[in-house]
PDB file of C-alpha atoms in Angstrom:
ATOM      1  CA  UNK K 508     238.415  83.521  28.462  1.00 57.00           C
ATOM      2  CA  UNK K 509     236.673  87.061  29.447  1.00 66.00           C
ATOM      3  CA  UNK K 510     236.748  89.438  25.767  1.00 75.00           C
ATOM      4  CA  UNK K 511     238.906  92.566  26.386  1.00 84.00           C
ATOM      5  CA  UNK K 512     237.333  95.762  26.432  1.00 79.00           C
ATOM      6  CA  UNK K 513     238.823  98.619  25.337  1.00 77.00           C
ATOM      7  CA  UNK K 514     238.056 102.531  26.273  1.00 75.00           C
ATOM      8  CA  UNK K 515     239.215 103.977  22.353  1.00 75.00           C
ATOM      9  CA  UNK K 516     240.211 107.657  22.038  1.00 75.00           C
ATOM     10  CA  UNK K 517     239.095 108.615  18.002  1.00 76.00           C
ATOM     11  CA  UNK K 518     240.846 111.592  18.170  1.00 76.00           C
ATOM     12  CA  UNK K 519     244.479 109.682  19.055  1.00 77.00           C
ATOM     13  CA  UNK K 520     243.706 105.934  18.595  1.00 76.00           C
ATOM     14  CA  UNK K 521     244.830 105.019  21.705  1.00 79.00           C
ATOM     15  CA  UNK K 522     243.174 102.211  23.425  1.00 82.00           C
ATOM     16  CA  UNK K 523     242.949 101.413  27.316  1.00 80.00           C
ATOM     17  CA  UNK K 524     241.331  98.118  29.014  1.00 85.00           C
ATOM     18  CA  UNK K 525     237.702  98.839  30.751  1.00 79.00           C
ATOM     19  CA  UNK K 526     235.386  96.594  32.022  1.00 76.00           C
ATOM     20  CA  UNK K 527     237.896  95.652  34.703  1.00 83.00           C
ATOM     21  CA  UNK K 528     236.110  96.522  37.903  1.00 89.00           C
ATOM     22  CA  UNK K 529     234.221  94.105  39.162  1.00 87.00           C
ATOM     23  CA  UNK K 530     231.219  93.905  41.420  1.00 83.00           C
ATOM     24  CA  UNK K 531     232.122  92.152  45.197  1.00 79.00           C
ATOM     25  CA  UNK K 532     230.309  88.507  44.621  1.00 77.00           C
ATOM     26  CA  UNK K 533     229.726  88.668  48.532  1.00 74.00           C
ATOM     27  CA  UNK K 534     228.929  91.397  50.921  1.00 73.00           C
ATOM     28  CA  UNK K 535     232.071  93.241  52.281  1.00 75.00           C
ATOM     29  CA  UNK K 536     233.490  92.499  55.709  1.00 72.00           C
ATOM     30  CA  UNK K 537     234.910  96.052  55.799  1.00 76.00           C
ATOM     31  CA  UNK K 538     233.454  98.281  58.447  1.00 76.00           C
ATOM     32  CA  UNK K 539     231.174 101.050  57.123  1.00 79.00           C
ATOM     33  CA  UNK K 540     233.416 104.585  57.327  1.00 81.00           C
ATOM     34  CA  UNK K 541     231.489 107.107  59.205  1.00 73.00           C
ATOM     35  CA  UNK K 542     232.241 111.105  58.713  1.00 49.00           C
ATOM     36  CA  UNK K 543     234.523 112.263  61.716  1.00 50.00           C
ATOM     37  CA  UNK K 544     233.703 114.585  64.184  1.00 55.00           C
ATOM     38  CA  UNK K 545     236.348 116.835  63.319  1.00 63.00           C
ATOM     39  CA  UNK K 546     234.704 117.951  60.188  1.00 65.00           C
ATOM     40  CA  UNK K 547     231.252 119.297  60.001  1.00 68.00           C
ATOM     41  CA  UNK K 548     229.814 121.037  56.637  1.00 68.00           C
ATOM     42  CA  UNK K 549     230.909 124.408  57.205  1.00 70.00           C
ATOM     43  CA  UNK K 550     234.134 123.375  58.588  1.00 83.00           C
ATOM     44  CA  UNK K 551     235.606 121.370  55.574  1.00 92.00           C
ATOM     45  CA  UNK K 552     238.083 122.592  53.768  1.00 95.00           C
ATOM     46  CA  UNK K 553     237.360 123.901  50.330  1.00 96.00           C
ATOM     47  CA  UNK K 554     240.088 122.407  48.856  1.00 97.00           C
ATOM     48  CA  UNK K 555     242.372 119.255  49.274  1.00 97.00           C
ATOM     49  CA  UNK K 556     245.337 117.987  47.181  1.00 96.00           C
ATOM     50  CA  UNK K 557     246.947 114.798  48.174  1.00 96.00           C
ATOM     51  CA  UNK K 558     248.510 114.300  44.814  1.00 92.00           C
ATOM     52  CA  UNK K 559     251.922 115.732  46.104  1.00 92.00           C
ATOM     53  CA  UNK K 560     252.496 112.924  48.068  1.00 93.00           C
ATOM     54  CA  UNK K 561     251.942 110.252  45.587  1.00 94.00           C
ATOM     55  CA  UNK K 562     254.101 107.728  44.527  1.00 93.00           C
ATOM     56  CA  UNK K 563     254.551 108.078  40.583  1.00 92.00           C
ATOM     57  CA  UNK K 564     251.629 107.591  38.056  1.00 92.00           C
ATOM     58  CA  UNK K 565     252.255 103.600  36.569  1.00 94.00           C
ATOM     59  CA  UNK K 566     250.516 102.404  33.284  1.00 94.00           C
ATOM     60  CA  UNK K 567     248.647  99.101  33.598  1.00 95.00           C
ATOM     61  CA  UNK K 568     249.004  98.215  30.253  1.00 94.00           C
ATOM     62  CA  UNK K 569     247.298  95.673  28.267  1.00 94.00           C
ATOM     63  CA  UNK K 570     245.577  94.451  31.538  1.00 96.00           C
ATOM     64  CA  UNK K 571     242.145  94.912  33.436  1.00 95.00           C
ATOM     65  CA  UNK K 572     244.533  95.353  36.627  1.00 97.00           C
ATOM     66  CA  UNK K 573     242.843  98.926  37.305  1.00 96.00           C
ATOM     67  CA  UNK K 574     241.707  97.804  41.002  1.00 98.00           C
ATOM     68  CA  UNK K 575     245.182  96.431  41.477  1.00 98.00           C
ATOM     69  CA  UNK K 576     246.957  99.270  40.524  1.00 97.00           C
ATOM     70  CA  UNK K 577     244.496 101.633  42.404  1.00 98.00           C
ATOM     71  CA  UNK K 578     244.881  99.645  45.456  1.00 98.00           C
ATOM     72  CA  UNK K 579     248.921  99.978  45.224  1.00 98.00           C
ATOM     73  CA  UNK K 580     248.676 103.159  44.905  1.00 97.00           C
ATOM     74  CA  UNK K 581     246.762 103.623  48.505  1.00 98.00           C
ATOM     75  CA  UNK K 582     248.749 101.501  49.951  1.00 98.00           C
ATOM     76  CA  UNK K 583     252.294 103.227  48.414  1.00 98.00           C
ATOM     77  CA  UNK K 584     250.501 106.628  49.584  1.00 97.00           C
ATOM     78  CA  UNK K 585     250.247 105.000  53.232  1.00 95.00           C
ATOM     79  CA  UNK K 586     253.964 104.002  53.598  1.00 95.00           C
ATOM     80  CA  UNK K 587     254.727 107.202  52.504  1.00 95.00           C
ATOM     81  CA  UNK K 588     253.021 108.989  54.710  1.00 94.00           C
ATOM     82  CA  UNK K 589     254.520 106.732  57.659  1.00 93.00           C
ATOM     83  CA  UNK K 590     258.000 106.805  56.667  1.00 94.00           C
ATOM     84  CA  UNK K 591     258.490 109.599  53.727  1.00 93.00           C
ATOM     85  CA  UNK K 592     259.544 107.180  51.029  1.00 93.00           C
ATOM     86  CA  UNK K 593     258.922 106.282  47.969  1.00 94.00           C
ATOM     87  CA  UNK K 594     258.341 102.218  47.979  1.00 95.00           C
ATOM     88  CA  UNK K 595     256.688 100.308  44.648  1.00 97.00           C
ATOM     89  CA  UNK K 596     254.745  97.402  46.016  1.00 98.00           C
ATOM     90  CA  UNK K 597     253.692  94.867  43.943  1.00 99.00           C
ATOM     91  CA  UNK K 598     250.409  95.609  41.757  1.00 98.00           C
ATOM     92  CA  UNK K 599     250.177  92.293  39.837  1.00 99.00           C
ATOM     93  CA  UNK K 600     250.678  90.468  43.793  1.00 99.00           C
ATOM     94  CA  UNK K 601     247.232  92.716  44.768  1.00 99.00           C
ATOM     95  CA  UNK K 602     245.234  91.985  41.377  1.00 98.00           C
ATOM     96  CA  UNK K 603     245.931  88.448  41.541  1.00 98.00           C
ATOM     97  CA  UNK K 604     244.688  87.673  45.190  1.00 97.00           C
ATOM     98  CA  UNK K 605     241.622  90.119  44.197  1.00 96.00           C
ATOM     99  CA  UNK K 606     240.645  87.404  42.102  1.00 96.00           C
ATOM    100  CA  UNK K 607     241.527  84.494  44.373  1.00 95.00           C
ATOM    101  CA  UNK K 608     239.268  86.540  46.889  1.00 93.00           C
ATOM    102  CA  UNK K 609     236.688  86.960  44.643  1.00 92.00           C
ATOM    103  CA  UNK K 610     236.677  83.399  43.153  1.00 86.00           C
ATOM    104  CA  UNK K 611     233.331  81.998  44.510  1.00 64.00           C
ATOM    105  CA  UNK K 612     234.748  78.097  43.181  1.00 58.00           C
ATOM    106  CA  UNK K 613     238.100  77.221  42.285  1.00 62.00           C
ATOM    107  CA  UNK K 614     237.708  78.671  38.990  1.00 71.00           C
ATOM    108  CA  UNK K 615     240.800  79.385  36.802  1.00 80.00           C
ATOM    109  CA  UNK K 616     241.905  83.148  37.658  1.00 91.00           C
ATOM    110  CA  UNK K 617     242.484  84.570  33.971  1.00 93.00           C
ATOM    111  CA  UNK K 618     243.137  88.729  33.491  1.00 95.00           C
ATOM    112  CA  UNK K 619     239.334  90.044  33.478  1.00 92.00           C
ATOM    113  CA  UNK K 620     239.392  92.089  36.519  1.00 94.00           C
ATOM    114  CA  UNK K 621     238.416  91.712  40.157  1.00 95.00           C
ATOM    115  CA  UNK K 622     236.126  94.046  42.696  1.00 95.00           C
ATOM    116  CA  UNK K 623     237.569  96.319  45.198  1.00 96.00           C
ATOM    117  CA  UNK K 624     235.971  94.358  48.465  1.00 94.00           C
ATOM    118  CA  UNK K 625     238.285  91.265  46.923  1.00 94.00           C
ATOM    119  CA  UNK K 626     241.700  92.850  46.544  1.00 96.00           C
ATOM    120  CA  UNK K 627     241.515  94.884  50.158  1.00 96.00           C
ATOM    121  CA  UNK K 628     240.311  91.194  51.732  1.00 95.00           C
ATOM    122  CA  UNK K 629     243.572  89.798  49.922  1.00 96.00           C
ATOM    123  CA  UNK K 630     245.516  92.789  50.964  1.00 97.00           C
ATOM    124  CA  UNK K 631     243.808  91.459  54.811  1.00 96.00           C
ATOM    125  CA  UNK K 632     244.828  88.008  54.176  1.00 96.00           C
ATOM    126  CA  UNK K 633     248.183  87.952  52.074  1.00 98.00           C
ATOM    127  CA  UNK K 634     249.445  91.541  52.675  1.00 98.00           C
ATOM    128  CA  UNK K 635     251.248  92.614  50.122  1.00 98.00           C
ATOM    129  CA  UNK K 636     254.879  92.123  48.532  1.00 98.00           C
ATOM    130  CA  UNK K 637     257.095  94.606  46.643  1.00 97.00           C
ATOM    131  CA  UNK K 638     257.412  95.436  43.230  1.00 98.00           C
ATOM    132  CA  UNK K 639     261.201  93.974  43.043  1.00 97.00           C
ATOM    133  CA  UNK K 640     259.976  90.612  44.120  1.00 97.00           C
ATOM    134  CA  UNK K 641     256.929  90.380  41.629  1.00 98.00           C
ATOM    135  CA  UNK K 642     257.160  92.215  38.923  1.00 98.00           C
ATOM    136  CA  UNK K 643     254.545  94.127  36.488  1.00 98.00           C
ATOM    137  CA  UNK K 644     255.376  91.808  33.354  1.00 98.00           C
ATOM    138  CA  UNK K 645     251.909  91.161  32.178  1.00 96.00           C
ATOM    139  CA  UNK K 646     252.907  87.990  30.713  1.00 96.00           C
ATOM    140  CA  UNK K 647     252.723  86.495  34.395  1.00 97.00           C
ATOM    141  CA  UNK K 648     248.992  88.720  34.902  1.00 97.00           C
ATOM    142  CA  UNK K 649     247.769  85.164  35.922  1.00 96.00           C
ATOM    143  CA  UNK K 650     250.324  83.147  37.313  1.00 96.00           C
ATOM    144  CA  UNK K 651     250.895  82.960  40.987  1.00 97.00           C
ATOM    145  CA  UNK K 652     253.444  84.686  42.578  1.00 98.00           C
ATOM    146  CA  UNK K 653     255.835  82.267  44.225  1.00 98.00           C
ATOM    147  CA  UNK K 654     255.642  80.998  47.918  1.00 98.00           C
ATOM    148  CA  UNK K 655     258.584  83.640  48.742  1.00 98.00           C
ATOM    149  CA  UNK K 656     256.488  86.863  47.844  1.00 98.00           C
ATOM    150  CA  UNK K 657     253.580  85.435  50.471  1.00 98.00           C
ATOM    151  CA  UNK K 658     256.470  84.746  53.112  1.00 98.00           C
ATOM    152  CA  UNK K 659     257.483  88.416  52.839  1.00 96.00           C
ATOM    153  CA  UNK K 660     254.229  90.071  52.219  1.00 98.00           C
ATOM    154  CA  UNK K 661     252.270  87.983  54.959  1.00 98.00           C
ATOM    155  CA  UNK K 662     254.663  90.818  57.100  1.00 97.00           C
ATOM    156  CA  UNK K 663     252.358  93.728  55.859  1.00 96.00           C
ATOM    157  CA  UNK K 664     248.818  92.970  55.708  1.00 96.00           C
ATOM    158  CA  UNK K 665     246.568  96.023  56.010  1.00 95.00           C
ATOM    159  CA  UNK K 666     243.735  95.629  59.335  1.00 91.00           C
ATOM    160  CA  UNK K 667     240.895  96.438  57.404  1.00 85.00           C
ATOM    161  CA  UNK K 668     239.353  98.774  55.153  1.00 88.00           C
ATOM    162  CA  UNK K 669     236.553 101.116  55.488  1.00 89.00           C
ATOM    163  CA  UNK K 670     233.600 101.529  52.874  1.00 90.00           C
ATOM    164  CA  UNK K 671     232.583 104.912  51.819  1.00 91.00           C
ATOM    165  CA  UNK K 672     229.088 105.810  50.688  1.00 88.00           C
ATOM    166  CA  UNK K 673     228.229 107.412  47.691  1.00 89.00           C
ATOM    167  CA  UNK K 674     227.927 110.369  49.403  1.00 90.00           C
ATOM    168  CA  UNK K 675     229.679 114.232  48.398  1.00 92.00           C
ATOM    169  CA  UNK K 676     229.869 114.703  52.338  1.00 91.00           C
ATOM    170  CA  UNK K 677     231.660 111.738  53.566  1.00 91.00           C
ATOM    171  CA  UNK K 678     234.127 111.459  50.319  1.00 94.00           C
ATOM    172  CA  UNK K 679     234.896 114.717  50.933  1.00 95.00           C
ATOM    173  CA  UNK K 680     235.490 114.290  54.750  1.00 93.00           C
ATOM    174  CA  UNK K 681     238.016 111.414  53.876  1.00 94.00           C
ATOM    175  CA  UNK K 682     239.796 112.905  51.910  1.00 96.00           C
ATOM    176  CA  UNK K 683     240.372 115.943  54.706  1.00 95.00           C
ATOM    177  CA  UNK K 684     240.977 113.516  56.786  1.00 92.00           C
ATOM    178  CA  UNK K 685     244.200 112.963  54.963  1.00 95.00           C
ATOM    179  CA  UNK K 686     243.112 109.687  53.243  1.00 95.00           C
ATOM    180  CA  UNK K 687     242.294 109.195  49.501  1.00 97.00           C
ATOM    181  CA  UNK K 688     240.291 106.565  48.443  1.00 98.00           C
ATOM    182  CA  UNK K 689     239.255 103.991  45.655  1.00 98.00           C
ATOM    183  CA  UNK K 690     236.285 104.062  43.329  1.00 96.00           C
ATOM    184  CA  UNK K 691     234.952 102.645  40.381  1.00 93.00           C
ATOM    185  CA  UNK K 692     233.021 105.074  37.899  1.00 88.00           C
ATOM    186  CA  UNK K 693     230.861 103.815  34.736  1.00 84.00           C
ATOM    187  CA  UNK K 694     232.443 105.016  31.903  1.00 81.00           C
ATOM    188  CA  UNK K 695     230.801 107.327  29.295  1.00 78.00           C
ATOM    189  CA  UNK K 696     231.970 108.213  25.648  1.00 74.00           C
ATOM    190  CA  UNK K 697     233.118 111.757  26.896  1.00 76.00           C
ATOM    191  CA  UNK K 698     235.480 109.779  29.392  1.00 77.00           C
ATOM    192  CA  UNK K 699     238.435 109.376  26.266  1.00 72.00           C
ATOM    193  CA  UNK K 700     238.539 113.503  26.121  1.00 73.00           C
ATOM    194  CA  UNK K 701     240.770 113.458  29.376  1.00 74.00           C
ATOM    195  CA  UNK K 702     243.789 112.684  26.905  1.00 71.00           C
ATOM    196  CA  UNK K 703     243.588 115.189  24.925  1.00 75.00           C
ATOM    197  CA  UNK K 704     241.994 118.568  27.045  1.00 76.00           C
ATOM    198  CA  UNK K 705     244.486 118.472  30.145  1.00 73.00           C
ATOM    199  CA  UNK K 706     243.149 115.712  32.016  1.00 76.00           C
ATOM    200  CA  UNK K 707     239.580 116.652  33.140  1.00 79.00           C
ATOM    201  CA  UNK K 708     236.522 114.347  32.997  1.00 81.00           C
ATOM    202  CA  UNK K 709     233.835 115.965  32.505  1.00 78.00           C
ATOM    203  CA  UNK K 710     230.191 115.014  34.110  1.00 79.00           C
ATOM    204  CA  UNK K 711     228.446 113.581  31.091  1.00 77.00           C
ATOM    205  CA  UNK K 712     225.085 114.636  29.457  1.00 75.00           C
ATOM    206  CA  UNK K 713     222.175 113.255  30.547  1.00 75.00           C
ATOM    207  CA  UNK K 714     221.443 111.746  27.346  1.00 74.00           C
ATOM    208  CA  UNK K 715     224.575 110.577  26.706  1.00 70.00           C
ATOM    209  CA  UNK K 716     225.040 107.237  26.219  1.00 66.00           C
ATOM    210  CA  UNK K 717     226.984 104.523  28.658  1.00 58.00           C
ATOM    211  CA  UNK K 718     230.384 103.638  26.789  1.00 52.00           C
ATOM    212  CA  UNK K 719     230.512 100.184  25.904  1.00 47.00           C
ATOM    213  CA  UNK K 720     227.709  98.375  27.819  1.00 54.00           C
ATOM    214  CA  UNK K 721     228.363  99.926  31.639  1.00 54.00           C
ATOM    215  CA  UNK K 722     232.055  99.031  31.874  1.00 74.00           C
ATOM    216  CA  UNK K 723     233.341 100.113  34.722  1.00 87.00           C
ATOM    217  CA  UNK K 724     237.104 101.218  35.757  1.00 92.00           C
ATOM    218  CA  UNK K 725     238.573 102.374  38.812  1.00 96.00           C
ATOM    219  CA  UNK K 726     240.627 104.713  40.047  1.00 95.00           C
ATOM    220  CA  UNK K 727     242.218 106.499  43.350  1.00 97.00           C
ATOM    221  CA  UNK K 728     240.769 109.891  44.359  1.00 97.00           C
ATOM    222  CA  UNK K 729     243.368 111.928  46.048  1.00 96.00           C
ATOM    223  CA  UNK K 730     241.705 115.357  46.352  1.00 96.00           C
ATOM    224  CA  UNK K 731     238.840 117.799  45.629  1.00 97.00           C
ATOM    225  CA  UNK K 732     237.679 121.656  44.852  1.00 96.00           C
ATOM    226  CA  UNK K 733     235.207 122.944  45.936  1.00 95.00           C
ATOM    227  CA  UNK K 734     235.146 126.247  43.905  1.00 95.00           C
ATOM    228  CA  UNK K 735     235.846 124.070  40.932  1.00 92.00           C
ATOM    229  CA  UNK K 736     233.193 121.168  41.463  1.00 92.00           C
ATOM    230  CA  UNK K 737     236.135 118.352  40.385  1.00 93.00           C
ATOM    231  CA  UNK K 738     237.661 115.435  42.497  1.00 94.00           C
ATOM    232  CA  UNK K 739     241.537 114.905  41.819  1.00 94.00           C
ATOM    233  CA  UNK K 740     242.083 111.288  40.389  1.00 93.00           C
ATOM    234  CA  UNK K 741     245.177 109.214  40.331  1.00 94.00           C
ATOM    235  CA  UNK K 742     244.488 106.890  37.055  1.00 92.00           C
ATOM    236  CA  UNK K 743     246.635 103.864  36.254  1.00 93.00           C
ATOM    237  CA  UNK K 744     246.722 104.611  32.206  1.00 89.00           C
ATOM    238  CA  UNK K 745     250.140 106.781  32.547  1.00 86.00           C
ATOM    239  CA  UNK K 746     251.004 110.371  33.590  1.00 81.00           C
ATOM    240  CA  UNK K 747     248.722 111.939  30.676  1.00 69.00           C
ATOM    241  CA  UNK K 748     246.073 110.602  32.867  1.00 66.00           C
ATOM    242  CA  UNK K 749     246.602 112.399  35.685  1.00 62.00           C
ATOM    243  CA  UNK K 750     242.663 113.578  36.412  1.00 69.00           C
ATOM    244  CA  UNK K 751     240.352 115.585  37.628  1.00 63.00           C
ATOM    245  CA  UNK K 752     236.438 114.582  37.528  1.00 65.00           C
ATOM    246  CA  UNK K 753     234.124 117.806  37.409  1.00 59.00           C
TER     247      UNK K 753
END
């Protein structure tokens, strides 16, 4: 069984899982996303906010579900935009096909994360189920959800996905677009201070060290500023989390 990782605030004592986004074992099948025509550098906005129309902030809990949770949250912001409500779909039903995905042999699927590239191929493959059918208990994290959840979610299967660069221009354009997207970010010691100073992340020294080995986490970005040099982040650690990334 993977060790747990934690992400330790010394200021509070609080404690949240890391090391719980994963590297794709395979190349992504997604199509590379390529910057629109509709937006060239001087014509991008200088600031977008998608955060309005956000489902609510959840709290993974004592599980390395952040991909899962990150990936709900997309695809809650999609159905909202479509039809205006509100709709919880099943995060531990994402996670645990990102890992099935993933799973170069029939290894046993246990809670130590999955990539991104897995759990949008499982989103491809299964679809996705709602939150009332499988719930978050996290003492199911690695049991599979039962035949009825794939019978219902095999009814909303995304098309594909589209992988950004790491590129200021073409996040940016996304996100104009009217589309937030999911990342994973190495986590630094200055990371924790997001609790406690309203929620912003600040870009760490260069000489500051990597928290805890390069453990990685990821999250949903849902907006930018321009004037202020931060992306808006929707984080899966509860509504105290709510972040920006300067």
């Amino acid at each position: 069984m993977a060790e747990k990782v934690y992400l330790v605030n010394p200021e509070t004592g609080s404690r949240h899982r890391l090391n719980d986004c994963k590297p794709c074992p395979r190349p992504s099948s997604s199509l590379k996303f390529s910057s629109s025509p509709k937006y060239r550098n001087k014509d991008l906005p200088k600031t977008v906010d998608l955060s309005s129309k956000m489902t609510p902030v959840e709290t993974q809990e004592d599980t390395a579900a952040c991909v899962g949770n990150a990936l709900a949250a997309a695809y809650e912001f999609l159905i909202k935009k479509k039809t205006g409500r509100d709709i919880d779909v099943s995060r531990l039903f994402i996670y645990y096909n990102g890992r099935v995905r993933d799973a170069v042999d029939e290894g046993i699927i246990e809670d130590s994360g999955c990539s991104i590239a897995g759990a949008i191929e499982g989103l491809k493959e299964y679809g996705c189920c709602k939150e009332d059918w499988f719930p978050y208990d996290i003492r199911k994290v690695n049991q599979r959800p039962p035949k009825n959840c794939y019978d219902d979610a095999i009814h909303f299967r995304i098309t594909h996905g589209l992988v950004l660069k790491p590129n200021l221009q073409e996040m940016k354009v996304c996100l104009a677009q009217g589309y937030p997207f999911v990342f994973g970010l190495k986590t630094f010691k200055s990371f924790s201070t997001a609790e406690t100073n309203g929620g912003l992340v600040p870009m760490p020294e260069p000489n500051e060290d990597i928290s805890l080995d390069h453990y990685q986490h990821a999250m949903l970005a849902v907006g930018y500023d321009d004037k202020l040099k931060q992306f808006i982040v929707k984080n899966s650690w509860g509504p105290n989390w709510v972040s920006c990334v300067r």
